[in-house]
Structures are given as C-alpha cells and as structure tokens.
Amino acid sequence: MNAHVDVEGWESGHQVAYDCGAWERACHQARLLVAWHEERDLGFGAPVPRRFYADPGPRVKWPWGAARHTTVGLLLWRAAYETGILVDEVPLTDAMRYCVQGADPLDTGLLPAAARDAAIGVGSAASVAGIRPVLESHVSADPPRPRPAGVPVTVGYRVRELRATPDWELGDWPAALALARRAMGRADDLREQGAWQPSDRERSVGARIGRDWEPPAETSAAYGHPSPSWLERASRLADTAAALSSAAGTLPIDGRGSAGPLAQVLGATADACARLAVSTEEVGRLWEAEPHEPADPASWEPTRVPGALVAQTEETEHLVRAVAVFSWILACS
C-alpha cells in the first residue's frame, strides 16, 4: 500500500462515486466480468441455467465460497488499494500482474475486513492462476466498436462496454428496441384495421409525447454544470424512461386487464431507455466528482464512455424519435 494514500479518503471516494464501499464494488464488478467470460466459453445464445454471478441485484458484502468471482473481486480490490485509486479506475492490464508466475499470493497480504472476518481461503497462488483466463479474455476481446487509441481499458470502462454489448444477455439492448418497434407496428396495424379506436386520453398522451421529444432550443447542463455531450443525451433518455412509464400507467386497460396498444408501445420504449440508466448514473457521478471542469470535456468523455455505449444511445434516440412521430400521428388522426 502506498504510504501516502489516505485509506479513509479512498473508501469515502468509493461511497461518493458508487454509493458503496470498495470491497462491495469490487465484488459487483467481478461478478459481471466472470459472467461474461463464462457465457463466452459456453457460446453466446447457449442456455445458461443459473446466472448468479451476473445478478445485478442487492450488493453482497462477501460472495461466500472460493469461486472465481471471489478471487477476481479480491484481485481488483488489492490493485485499487495498493495504488489508492477507485476500483473502476484499475486498468485490466495492471490487474493481470497479480496473475503472473511467481507473484505473491493475494492471501499473504492485505485483505478486506470481510475476507479476514470470514476466514475464507481465497487468493492462493493456485486460485489466482485460475482466474488469469478471465482477465485475459477481457483484455484481448474485440470491442463492439473500436476504442480510441491510447485509452486504457479500466474495470469500469470494460463493464460499461459489456452492458452495451449486443450479443450478451445483460447487454442485449437491440432486443429491447426490436420489442418496442414490434409493439409500435402492431398498434399501427390495429388502428388501420379498425380493431383499435384510440380514446381521447390516448390521443392526448400521444400529442404530449410527440411535442415533448422535440429537440430543445438549448441543452441544459446535466448534474449542475456543463457536461460532455453523451451525458446530456443519455440523461435525457433516462428521464424519458420515467416519463413514458408514467404516461403508460395513466392509459386505460382492456376488458381482460391488459395494457392497450399505446401503453404497450410506451412501456416497451421506457424499458429500452431505462437500460442506459446504470451507466448514465455512473458517468454522471464521475463527472460530479471532478474537482475542476476538465479543460476539454470532449477528451474526458471517450475515456469513460465506450463506443458501444454511444451506439446504444444513438439507436435508442432513433427509437424514441420514431415513437414520438407515431404518437403525434396518432393524436392527429
């Protein structure tokens, strides 16, 4: 551990950036990294009977057992602890130095309090050697979109890239967009066939949605001060998810208690927009944590926002524009 690092400040930094401690963050990110690696080994699209590691639900203080995700979490925690940086800022290539032959076993050095208290046997030389393929798979992976030259692939950058990877279950946002477009097509067909007569309430909601998604004359700053363009756009989509979901809840249901055609369109579109929420919140917190506004926000953004996430944002914007046009036509028909 660098003697000049303020350990208490290091932990506080994780609370500010991620609303959890360093060890909890390391466990959460490790589960996602291991889940992607294991799913890739099975072959994308193959049935996966249990997705424990990929479960983004309530955080756990200690993932009981000596599985690979436990050891990866310990490795990420140690790499961040020894350099005094946030877990998400650890470059994956730097983390791999703990896996080289002859490296000191992790269990012979500093451990998180949860690991010491649980007395679980992780971090041995054998267990660390066994997780080297996990890190290698992420370092050598071909990204969905090219990365800018010289950008270090950190833990946080890679996880955000995974969330926007189309062929992985947790990043399968194209399926969400396709679902919304199918719902829009069905609603259009039902209206043209006369099987659905939009109510005055549905027309009113449609008019408001069509009007609200018109590009603003001036883009307001997200998080209280000027911010990179992606964060502005993604924040607007996250807000749109909540607005569409709320609007869908005000619409009438049919005699069987099912949502009507417009409500289905809005609900599916809200789900597609909401898939950006976690990454948007993360990048927003990182931007807030900057002590001073970077001289060039445009150069700050590519080191935190992977190209795959930009692609997801662009495609989601296209969907919302299409829904806005559909809603406006509905209101005027």
PDB file of C-alpha atoms in Angstrom, residues 2-250:
ATOM      1  CA  ASN A   2       1.282   3.449  -0.872  1.00  0.00           C
ATOM      2  CA  ALA A   3       2.007   5.066   2.484  1.00  0.00           C
ATOM      3  CA  HIS A   4       0.887   8.438   1.133  1.00  0.00           C
ATOM      4  CA  VAL A   5      -2.632   7.211   0.338  1.00  0.00           C
ATOM      5  CA  ASP A   6      -5.399   8.285   2.699  1.00  0.00           C
ATOM      6  CA  VAL A   7      -7.212   4.966   3.221  1.00  0.00           C
ATOM      7  CA  GLU A   8     -10.224   6.588   4.824  1.00  0.00           C
ATOM      8  CA  GLY A   9     -10.445   9.038   1.939  1.00  0.00           C
ATOM      9  CA  TRP A  10     -10.052   6.129  -0.500  1.00  0.00           C
ATOM     10  CA  GLU A  11     -13.079   4.375   0.971  1.00  0.00           C
ATOM     11  CA  SER A  12     -15.041   7.626   1.044  1.00  0.00           C
ATOM     12  CA  GLY A  13     -14.238   8.111  -2.618  1.00  0.00           C
ATOM     13  CA  HIS A  14     -15.975   4.840  -3.420  1.00  0.00           C
ATOM     14  CA  GLN A  15     -19.021   5.863  -1.407  1.00  0.00           C
ATOM     15  CA  VAL A  16     -19.250   9.121  -3.341  1.00  0.00           C
ATOM     16  CA  ALA A  17     -18.698   7.535  -6.752  1.00  0.00           C
ATOM     17  CA  TYR A  18     -20.661   4.290  -6.335  1.00  0.00           C
ATOM     18  CA  ASP A  19     -22.695   4.583  -3.139  1.00  0.00           C
ATOM     19  CA  CYS A  20     -20.926   1.544  -1.682  1.00  0.00           C
ATOM     20  CA  GLY A  21     -17.560   0.541  -0.243  1.00  0.00           C
ATOM     21  CA  ALA A  22     -14.519  -0.527  -2.245  1.00  0.00           C
ATOM     22  CA  TRP A  23     -14.949  -4.221  -1.470  1.00  0.00           C
ATOM     23  CA  GLU A  24     -18.620  -4.252  -2.403  1.00  0.00           C
ATOM     24  CA  ARG A  25     -17.781  -2.509  -5.660  1.00  0.00           C
ATOM     25  CA  ALA A  26     -15.011  -4.994  -6.421  1.00  0.00           C
ATOM     26  CA  CYS A  27     -17.396  -7.914  -5.831  1.00  0.00           C
ATOM     27  CA  HIS A  28     -20.082  -6.398  -8.063  1.00  0.00           C
ATOM     28  CA  GLN A  29     -17.723  -5.735 -10.968  1.00  0.00           C
ATOM     29  CA  ALA A  30     -16.045  -9.121 -10.590  1.00  0.00           C
ATOM     30  CA  ARG A  31     -19.383 -10.932 -10.915  1.00  0.00           C
ATOM     31  CA  LEU A  32     -20.055  -9.194 -14.238  1.00  0.00           C
ATOM     32  CA  LEU A  33     -16.560  -9.825 -15.616  1.00  0.00           C
ATOM     33  CA  VAL A  34     -16.698 -13.512 -14.707  1.00  0.00           C
ATOM     34  CA  ALA A  35     -20.270 -13.921 -16.000  1.00  0.00           C
ATOM     35  CA  TRP A  36     -19.327 -12.581 -19.429  1.00  0.00           C
ATOM     36  CA  HIS A  37     -16.242 -14.809 -19.579  1.00  0.00           C
ATOM     37  CA  GLU A  38     -18.191 -17.936 -18.628  1.00  0.00           C
ATOM     38  CA  GLU A  39     -21.003 -17.179 -21.045  1.00  0.00           C
ATOM     39  CA  ARG A  40     -18.485 -16.652 -23.839  1.00  0.00           C
ATOM     40  CA  ASP A  41     -16.977 -20.066 -23.095  1.00  0.00           C
ATOM     41  CA  LEU A  42     -20.425 -21.658 -23.401  1.00  0.00           C
ATOM     42  CA  GLY A  43     -21.122 -19.781 -26.601  1.00  0.00           C
ATOM     43  CA  PHE A  44     -23.386 -16.753 -26.734  1.00  0.00           C
ATOM     44  CA  GLY A  45     -27.004 -17.808 -27.083  1.00  0.00           C
ATOM     45  CA  ALA A  46     -26.468 -21.139 -25.320  1.00  0.00           C
ATOM     46  CA  PRO A  47     -28.822 -21.901 -22.400  1.00  0.00           C
ATOM     47  CA  VAL A  48     -27.387 -20.724 -19.098  1.00  0.00           C
ATOM     48  CA  PRO A  49     -29.162 -22.482 -16.224  1.00  0.00           C
ATOM     49  CA  ARG A  50     -28.086 -20.093 -13.472  1.00  0.00           C
ATOM     50  CA  ARG A  51     -26.858 -16.513 -13.731  1.00  0.00           C
ATOM     51  CA  PHE A  52     -25.791 -15.958 -10.138  1.00  0.00           C
ATOM     52  CA  TYR A  53     -22.635 -14.054 -10.996  1.00  0.00           C
ATOM     53  CA  ALA A  54     -24.436 -11.711 -13.371  1.00  0.00           C
ATOM     54  CA  ASP A  55     -27.194 -10.900 -10.924  1.00  0.00           C
ATOM     55  CA  PRO A  56     -27.100  -7.097 -10.517  1.00  0.00           C
ATOM     56  CA  GLY A  57     -29.431  -7.224  -7.528  1.00  0.00           C
ATOM     57  CA  PRO A  58     -28.692  -6.320  -3.891  1.00  0.00           C
ATOM     58  CA  ARG A  59     -24.994  -5.980  -3.179  1.00  0.00           C
ATOM     59  CA  VAL A  60     -23.332  -8.613  -1.045  1.00  0.00           C
ATOM     60  CA  LYS A  61     -20.560  -7.911   1.400  1.00  0.00           C
ATOM     61  CA  TRP A  62     -18.931 -11.243   0.786  1.00  0.00           C
ATOM     62  CA  PRO A  63     -19.676 -13.732  -2.015  1.00  0.00           C
ATOM     63  CA  TRP A  64     -19.325 -16.891   0.050  1.00  0.00           C
ATOM     64  CA  GLY A  65     -17.081 -19.573  -1.333  1.00  0.00           C
ATOM     65  CA  ALA A  66     -13.809 -19.633  -3.225  1.00  0.00           C
ATOM     66  CA  ALA A  67     -15.267 -19.351  -6.736  1.00  0.00           C
ATOM     67  CA  ARG A  68     -13.557 -17.380  -9.472  1.00  0.00           C
ATOM     68  CA  HIS A  69     -15.697 -14.292  -8.960  1.00  0.00           C
ATOM     69  CA  THR A  70     -14.493 -14.160  -5.343  1.00  0.00           C
ATOM     70  CA  THR A  71     -10.845 -14.242  -6.358  1.00  0.00           C
ATOM     71  CA  VAL A  72     -11.345 -11.692  -9.140  1.00  0.00           C
ATOM     72  CA  GLY A  73     -13.026  -9.395  -6.628  1.00  0.00           C
ATOM     73  CA  LEU A  74     -10.090  -9.749  -4.251  1.00  0.00           C
ATOM     74  CA  LEU A  75      -7.645  -9.048  -7.056  1.00  0.00           C
ATOM     75  CA  LEU A  76      -9.494  -5.884  -8.114  1.00  0.00           C
ATOM     76  CA  TRP A  77      -9.709  -4.704  -4.517  1.00  0.00           C
ATOM     77  CA  ARG A  78      -5.972  -5.258  -3.965  1.00  0.00           C
ATOM     78  CA  ALA A  79      -4.976  -3.499  -7.203  1.00  0.00           C
ATOM     79  CA  ALA A  80      -7.074  -0.472  -6.241  1.00  0.00           C
ATOM     80  CA  TYR A  81      -5.971  -0.496  -2.601  1.00  0.00           C
ATOM     81  CA  GLU A  82      -2.252  -0.648  -3.335  1.00  0.00           C
ATOM     82  CA  THR A  83      -2.409   2.302  -5.725  1.00  0.00           C
ATOM     83  CA  GLY A  84      -5.043   4.338  -3.915  1.00  0.00           C
ATOM     84  CA  ILE A  85      -7.385   4.569  -6.893  1.00  0.00           C
ATOM     85  CA  LEU A  86     -11.025   3.626  -7.319  1.00  0.00           C
ATOM     86  CA  VAL A  87     -11.799   0.016  -8.227  1.00  0.00           C
ATOM     87  CA  ASP A  88     -13.314   1.078 -11.544  1.00  0.00           C
ATOM     88  CA  GLU A  89     -10.168   3.029 -12.468  1.00  0.00           C
ATOM     89  CA  VAL A  90      -7.885  -0.044 -12.282  1.00  0.00           C
ATOM     90  CA  PRO A  91      -6.530  -0.860 -15.770  1.00  0.00           C
ATOM     91  CA  LEU A  92      -7.123  -4.527 -16.560  1.00  0.00           C
ATOM     92  CA  THR A  93      -3.551  -4.930 -17.779  1.00  0.00           C
ATOM     93  CA  ASP A  94      -2.272  -3.715 -14.393  1.00  0.00           C
ATOM     94  CA  ALA A  95      -4.532  -6.152 -12.570  1.00  0.00           C
ATOM     95  CA  MET A  96      -3.026  -9.020 -14.525  1.00  0.00           C
ATOM     96  CA  ARG A  97       0.352  -8.538 -12.853  1.00  0.00           C
ATOM     97  CA  TYR A  98      -1.039 -10.390  -9.835  1.00  0.00           C
ATOM     98  CA  CYS A  99      -1.548 -13.458 -12.035  1.00  0.00           C
ATOM     99  CA  VAL A 100       1.998 -13.840 -13.383  1.00  0.00           C
ATOM    100  CA  GLN A 101       4.037 -16.824 -12.315  1.00  0.00           C
ATOM    101  CA  GLY A 102       5.979 -16.075  -9.164  1.00  0.00           C
ATOM    102  CA  ALA A 103       3.686 -13.286  -7.966  1.00  0.00           C
ATOM    103  CA  ASP A 104       2.967 -13.242  -4.234  1.00  0.00           C
ATOM    104  CA  PRO A 105      -0.337 -14.963  -3.387  1.00  0.00           C
ATOM    105  CA  LEU A 106      -3.037 -12.450  -2.554  1.00  0.00           C
ATOM    106  CA  ASP A 107      -3.878 -14.219   0.699  1.00  0.00           C
ATOM    107  CA  THR A 108      -0.415 -13.417   2.089  1.00  0.00           C
ATOM    108  CA  GLY A 109      -1.041  -9.669   2.001  1.00  0.00           C
ATOM    109  CA  LEU A 110      -3.697  -7.206   2.983  1.00  0.00           C
ATOM    110  CA  LEU A 111      -7.308  -8.403   2.807  1.00  0.00           C
ATOM    111  CA  PRO A 112     -10.657  -6.613   3.066  1.00  0.00           C
ATOM    112  CA  ALA A 113     -12.131  -6.805   6.558  1.00  0.00           C
ATOM    113  CA  ALA A 114     -14.937  -9.063   5.285  1.00  0.00           C
ATOM    114  CA  ALA A 115     -12.387 -11.573   3.997  1.00  0.00           C
ATOM    115  CA  ARG A 116     -10.398 -11.567   7.230  1.00  0.00           C
ATOM    116  CA  ASP A 117     -13.516 -11.972   9.355  1.00  0.00           C
ATOM    117  CA  ALA A 118     -14.887 -14.786   7.201  1.00  0.00           C
ATOM    118  CA  ALA A 119     -11.539 -16.615   7.109  1.00  0.00           C
ATOM    119  CA  ILE A 120     -12.286 -17.921   3.627  1.00  0.00           C
ATOM    120  CA  GLY A 121      -9.421 -19.498   1.725  1.00  0.00           C
ATOM    121  CA  VAL A 122      -9.129 -17.338  -1.378  1.00  0.00           C
ATOM    122  CA  GLY A 123      -6.232 -15.640  -3.048  1.00  0.00           C
ATOM    123  CA  SER A 124      -3.858 -18.598  -3.055  1.00  0.00           C
ATOM    124  CA  ALA A 125      -1.383 -18.900  -5.911  1.00  0.00           C
ATOM    125  CA  ALA A 126      -3.481 -21.659  -7.487  1.00  0.00           C
ATOM    126  CA  SER A 127      -6.748 -19.718  -7.306  1.00  0.00           C
ATOM    127  CA  VAL A 128      -5.157 -16.560  -8.735  1.00  0.00           C
ATOM    128  CA  ALA A 129      -3.587 -18.514 -11.601  1.00  0.00           C
ATOM    129  CA  GLY A 130      -7.009 -19.958 -12.318  1.00  0.00           C
ATOM    130  CA  ILE A 131      -8.591 -16.562 -12.898  1.00  0.00           C
ATOM    131  CA  ARG A 132      -5.926 -15.292 -15.295  1.00  0.00           C
ATOM    132  CA  PRO A 133      -8.010 -16.503 -18.316  1.00  0.00           C
ATOM    133  CA  VAL A 134     -10.880 -14.309 -17.105  1.00  0.00           C
ATOM    134  CA  LEU A 135      -8.792 -11.151 -17.268  1.00  0.00           C
ATOM    135  CA  GLU A 136      -7.097 -12.209 -20.495  1.00  0.00           C
ATOM    136  CA  SER A 137     -10.468 -12.683 -22.183  1.00  0.00           C
ATOM    137  CA  HIS A 138     -11.397  -9.091 -21.419  1.00  0.00           C
ATOM    138  CA  VAL A 139      -8.036  -7.605 -22.343  1.00  0.00           C
ATOM    139  CA  SER A 140      -7.974  -9.396 -25.721  1.00  0.00           C
ATOM    140  CA  ALA A 141     -11.698  -9.076 -26.524  1.00  0.00           C
ATOM    141  CA  ASP A 142     -12.711  -7.322 -29.735  1.00  0.00           C
ATOM    142  CA  PRO A 143     -14.979  -4.447 -28.655  1.00  0.00           C
ATOM    143  CA  PRO A 144     -18.317  -3.904 -30.434  1.00  0.00           C
ATOM    144  CA  ARG A 145     -16.929  -0.531 -31.564  1.00  0.00           C
ATOM    145  CA  PRO A 146     -13.247   0.465 -31.871  1.00  0.00           C
ATOM    146  CA  ARG A 147     -11.725   2.147 -28.849  1.00  0.00           C
ATOM    147  CA  PRO A 148      -9.848   5.440 -29.164  1.00  0.00           C
ATOM    148  CA  ALA A 149      -6.100   4.960 -29.427  1.00  0.00           C
ATOM    149  CA  GLY A 150      -4.337   5.132 -26.089  1.00  0.00           C
ATOM    150  CA  VAL A 151      -7.440   4.783 -23.929  1.00  0.00           C
ATOM    151  CA  PRO A 152      -6.670   2.406 -21.026  1.00  0.00           C
ATOM    152  CA  VAL A 153      -9.281  -0.310 -20.620  1.00  0.00           C
ATOM    153  CA  THR A 154     -10.167   0.085 -16.976  1.00  0.00           C
ATOM    154  CA  VAL A 155     -12.535  -2.090 -14.953  1.00  0.00           C
ATOM    155  CA  GLY A 156     -15.328   0.490 -15.136  1.00  0.00           C
ATOM    156  CA  TYR A 157     -14.826   1.158 -18.842  1.00  0.00           C
ATOM    157  CA  ARG A 158     -14.944  -2.552 -19.617  1.00  0.00           C
ATOM    158  CA  VAL A 159     -18.083  -3.178 -17.550  1.00  0.00           C
ATOM    159  CA  ARG A 160     -19.883  -0.290 -19.260  1.00  0.00           C
ATOM    160  CA  GLU A 161     -18.760  -1.756 -22.570  1.00  0.00           C
ATOM    161  CA  LEU A 162     -20.211  -5.124 -21.558  1.00  0.00           C
ATOM    162  CA  ARG A 163     -23.566  -3.572 -20.686  1.00  0.00           C
ATOM    163  CA  ALA A 164     -23.686  -2.244 -24.252  1.00  0.00           C
ATOM    164  CA  THR A 165     -22.509  -5.452 -25.940  1.00  0.00           C
ATOM    165  CA  PRO A 166     -25.422  -6.579 -28.156  1.00  0.00           C
ATOM    166  CA  ASP A 167     -24.715 -10.314 -28.157  1.00  0.00           C
ATOM    167  CA  TRP A 168     -24.543 -10.706 -24.377  1.00  0.00           C
ATOM    168  CA  GLU A 169     -27.725 -11.181 -22.370  1.00  0.00           C
ATOM    169  CA  LEU A 170     -27.130  -8.283 -19.986  1.00  0.00           C
ATOM    170  CA  GLY A 171     -26.249  -6.030 -22.920  1.00  0.00           C
ATOM    171  CA  ASP A 172     -28.897  -7.229 -25.333  1.00  0.00           C
ATOM    172  CA  TRP A 173     -30.381  -3.785 -25.897  1.00  0.00           C
ATOM    173  CA  PRO A 174     -31.178  -4.430 -29.605  1.00  0.00           C
ATOM    174  CA  ALA A 175     -33.778  -6.969 -28.438  1.00  0.00           C
ATOM    175  CA  ALA A 176     -35.418  -4.294 -26.273  1.00  0.00           C
ATOM    176  CA  LEU A 177     -35.515  -1.858 -29.188  1.00  0.00           C
ATOM    177  CA  ALA A 178     -36.929  -4.531 -31.501  1.00  0.00           C
ATOM    178  CA  LEU A 179     -39.664  -5.321 -28.966  1.00  0.00           C
ATOM    179  CA  ALA A 180     -40.719  -1.661 -28.861  1.00  0.00           C
ATOM    180  CA  ARG A 181     -40.736  -1.389 -32.660  1.00  0.00           C
ATOM    181  CA  ARG A 182     -42.878  -4.538 -32.939  1.00  0.00           C
ATOM    182  CA  ALA A 183     -45.334  -3.104 -30.419  1.00  0.00           C
ATOM    183  CA  MET A 184     -45.499   0.087 -32.482  1.00  0.00           C
ATOM    184  CA  GLY A 185     -46.120  -1.905 -35.664  1.00  0.00           C
ATOM    185  CA  ARG A 186     -48.905  -3.933 -34.035  1.00  0.00           C
ATOM    186  CA  ALA A 187     -50.559  -0.784 -32.711  1.00  0.00           C
ATOM    187  CA  ASP A 188     -50.433   0.812 -36.156  1.00  0.00           C
ATOM    188  CA  ASP A 189     -51.936  -2.298 -37.773  1.00  0.00           C
ATOM    189  CA  LEU A 190     -54.748  -2.499 -35.205  1.00  0.00           C
ATOM    190  CA  ARG A 191     -55.603   1.158 -35.723  1.00  0.00           C
ATOM    191  CA  GLU A 192     -55.663   0.857 -39.524  1.00  0.00           C
ATOM    192  CA  GLN A 193     -57.795  -2.293 -39.343  1.00  0.00           C
ATOM    193  CA  GLY A 194     -60.269  -0.597 -37.019  1.00  0.00           C
ATOM    194  CA  ALA A 195     -59.614  -3.114 -34.242  1.00  0.00           C
ATOM    195  CA  TRP A 196     -58.320  -0.308 -32.014  1.00  0.00           C
ATOM    196  CA  GLN A 197     -60.040   3.031 -31.669  1.00  0.00           C
ATOM    197  CA  PRO A 198     -57.721   5.326 -29.680  1.00  0.00           C
ATOM    198  CA  SER A 199     -59.518   7.062 -26.829  1.00  0.00           C
ATOM    199  CA  ASP A 200     -59.374  10.797 -26.211  1.00  0.00           C
ATOM    200  CA  ARG A 201     -56.986  10.076 -23.350  1.00  0.00           C
ATOM    201  CA  GLU A 202     -54.649   8.110 -25.624  1.00  0.00           C
ATOM    202  CA  ARG A 203     -54.702  10.878 -28.237  1.00  0.00           C
ATOM    203  CA  SER A 204     -53.924  13.472 -25.573  1.00  0.00           C
ATOM    204  CA  VAL A 205     -50.990  11.458 -24.249  1.00  0.00           C
ATOM    205  CA  GLY A 206     -49.785  10.896 -27.812  1.00  0.00           C
ATOM    206  CA  ALA A 207     -49.839  14.630 -28.525  1.00  0.00           C
ATOM    207  CA  ARG A 208     -47.828  15.393 -25.400  1.00  0.00           C
ATOM    208  CA  ILE A 209     -45.203  12.742 -26.181  1.00  0.00           C
ATOM    209  CA  GLY A 210     -44.840  13.946 -29.759  1.00  0.00           C
ATOM    210  CA  ARG A 211     -44.363  17.511 -28.540  1.00  0.00           C
ATOM    211  CA  ASP A 212     -42.066  16.754 -25.592  1.00  0.00           C
ATOM    212  CA  TRP A 213     -39.456  14.941 -27.670  1.00  0.00           C
ATOM    213  CA  GLU A 214     -38.884  17.908 -29.976  1.00  0.00           C
ATOM    214  CA  PRO A 215     -35.179  18.893 -29.741  1.00  0.00           C
ATOM    215  CA  PRO A 216     -34.778  21.666 -27.144  1.00  0.00           C
ATOM    216  CA  ALA A 217     -33.542  25.047 -28.325  1.00  0.00           C
ATOM    217  CA  GLU A 218     -30.772  24.913 -25.741  1.00  0.00           C
ATOM    218  CA  THR A 219     -29.482  21.834 -23.970  1.00  0.00           C
ATOM    219  CA  SER A 220     -29.459  22.299 -20.220  1.00  0.00           C
ATOM    220  CA  ALA A 221     -26.470  21.157 -18.237  1.00  0.00           C
ATOM    221  CA  ALA A 222     -26.772  17.784 -16.539  1.00  0.00           C
ATOM    222  CA  TYR A 223     -25.687  17.461 -12.910  1.00  0.00           C
ATOM    223  CA  GLY A 224     -25.484  21.219 -12.371  1.00  0.00           C
ATOM    224  CA  HIS A 225     -22.654  22.253 -14.680  1.00  0.00           C
ATOM    225  CA  PRO A 226     -21.633  21.845 -18.324  1.00  0.00           C
ATOM    226  CA  SER A 227     -21.022  18.218 -19.175  1.00  0.00           C
ATOM    227  CA  PRO A 228     -19.984  16.024 -22.094  1.00  0.00           C
ATOM    228  CA  SER A 229     -22.469  15.604 -24.902  1.00  0.00           C
ATOM    229  CA  TRP A 230     -23.086  11.895 -24.265  1.00  0.00           C
ATOM    230  CA  LEU A 231     -24.057  12.514 -20.655  1.00  0.00           C
ATOM    231  CA  GLU A 232     -26.585  15.148 -21.690  1.00  0.00           C
ATOM    232  CA  ARG A 233     -28.150  12.824 -24.243  1.00  0.00           C
ATOM    233  CA  ALA A 234     -28.172   9.739 -22.025  1.00  0.00           C
ATOM    234  CA  SER A 235     -29.597  11.713 -19.094  1.00  0.00           C
ATOM    235  CA  ARG A 236     -32.450  12.863 -21.283  1.00  0.00           C
ATOM    236  CA  LEU A 237     -33.185   9.278 -22.295  1.00  0.00           C
ATOM    237  CA  ALA A 238     -33.138   8.168 -18.654  1.00  0.00           C
ATOM    238  CA  ASP A 239     -35.660  10.914 -17.871  1.00  0.00           C
ATOM    239  CA  THR A 240     -37.710   9.825 -20.887  1.00  0.00           C
ATOM    240  CA  ALA A 241     -37.908   6.285 -19.494  1.00  0.00           C
ATOM    241  CA  ALA A 242     -39.585   7.560 -16.337  1.00  0.00           C
ATOM    242  CA  ALA A 243     -41.914   9.881 -18.274  1.00  0.00           C
ATOM    243  CA  LEU A 244     -43.033   7.177 -20.707  1.00  0.00           C
ATOM    244  CA  SER A 245     -43.569   4.645 -17.947  1.00  0.00           C
ATOM    245  CA  SER A 246     -45.653   7.169 -16.018  1.00  0.00           C
ATOM    246  CA  ALA A 247     -47.694   8.046 -19.123  1.00  0.00           C
ATOM    247  CA  ALA A 248     -48.335   4.358 -19.867  1.00  0.00           C
ATOM    248  CA  GLY A 249     -49.701   3.928 -16.342  1.00  0.00           C
ATOM    249  CA  THR A 250     -52.373   6.563 -16.932  1.00  0.00           C
TER     250      THR A 250
END
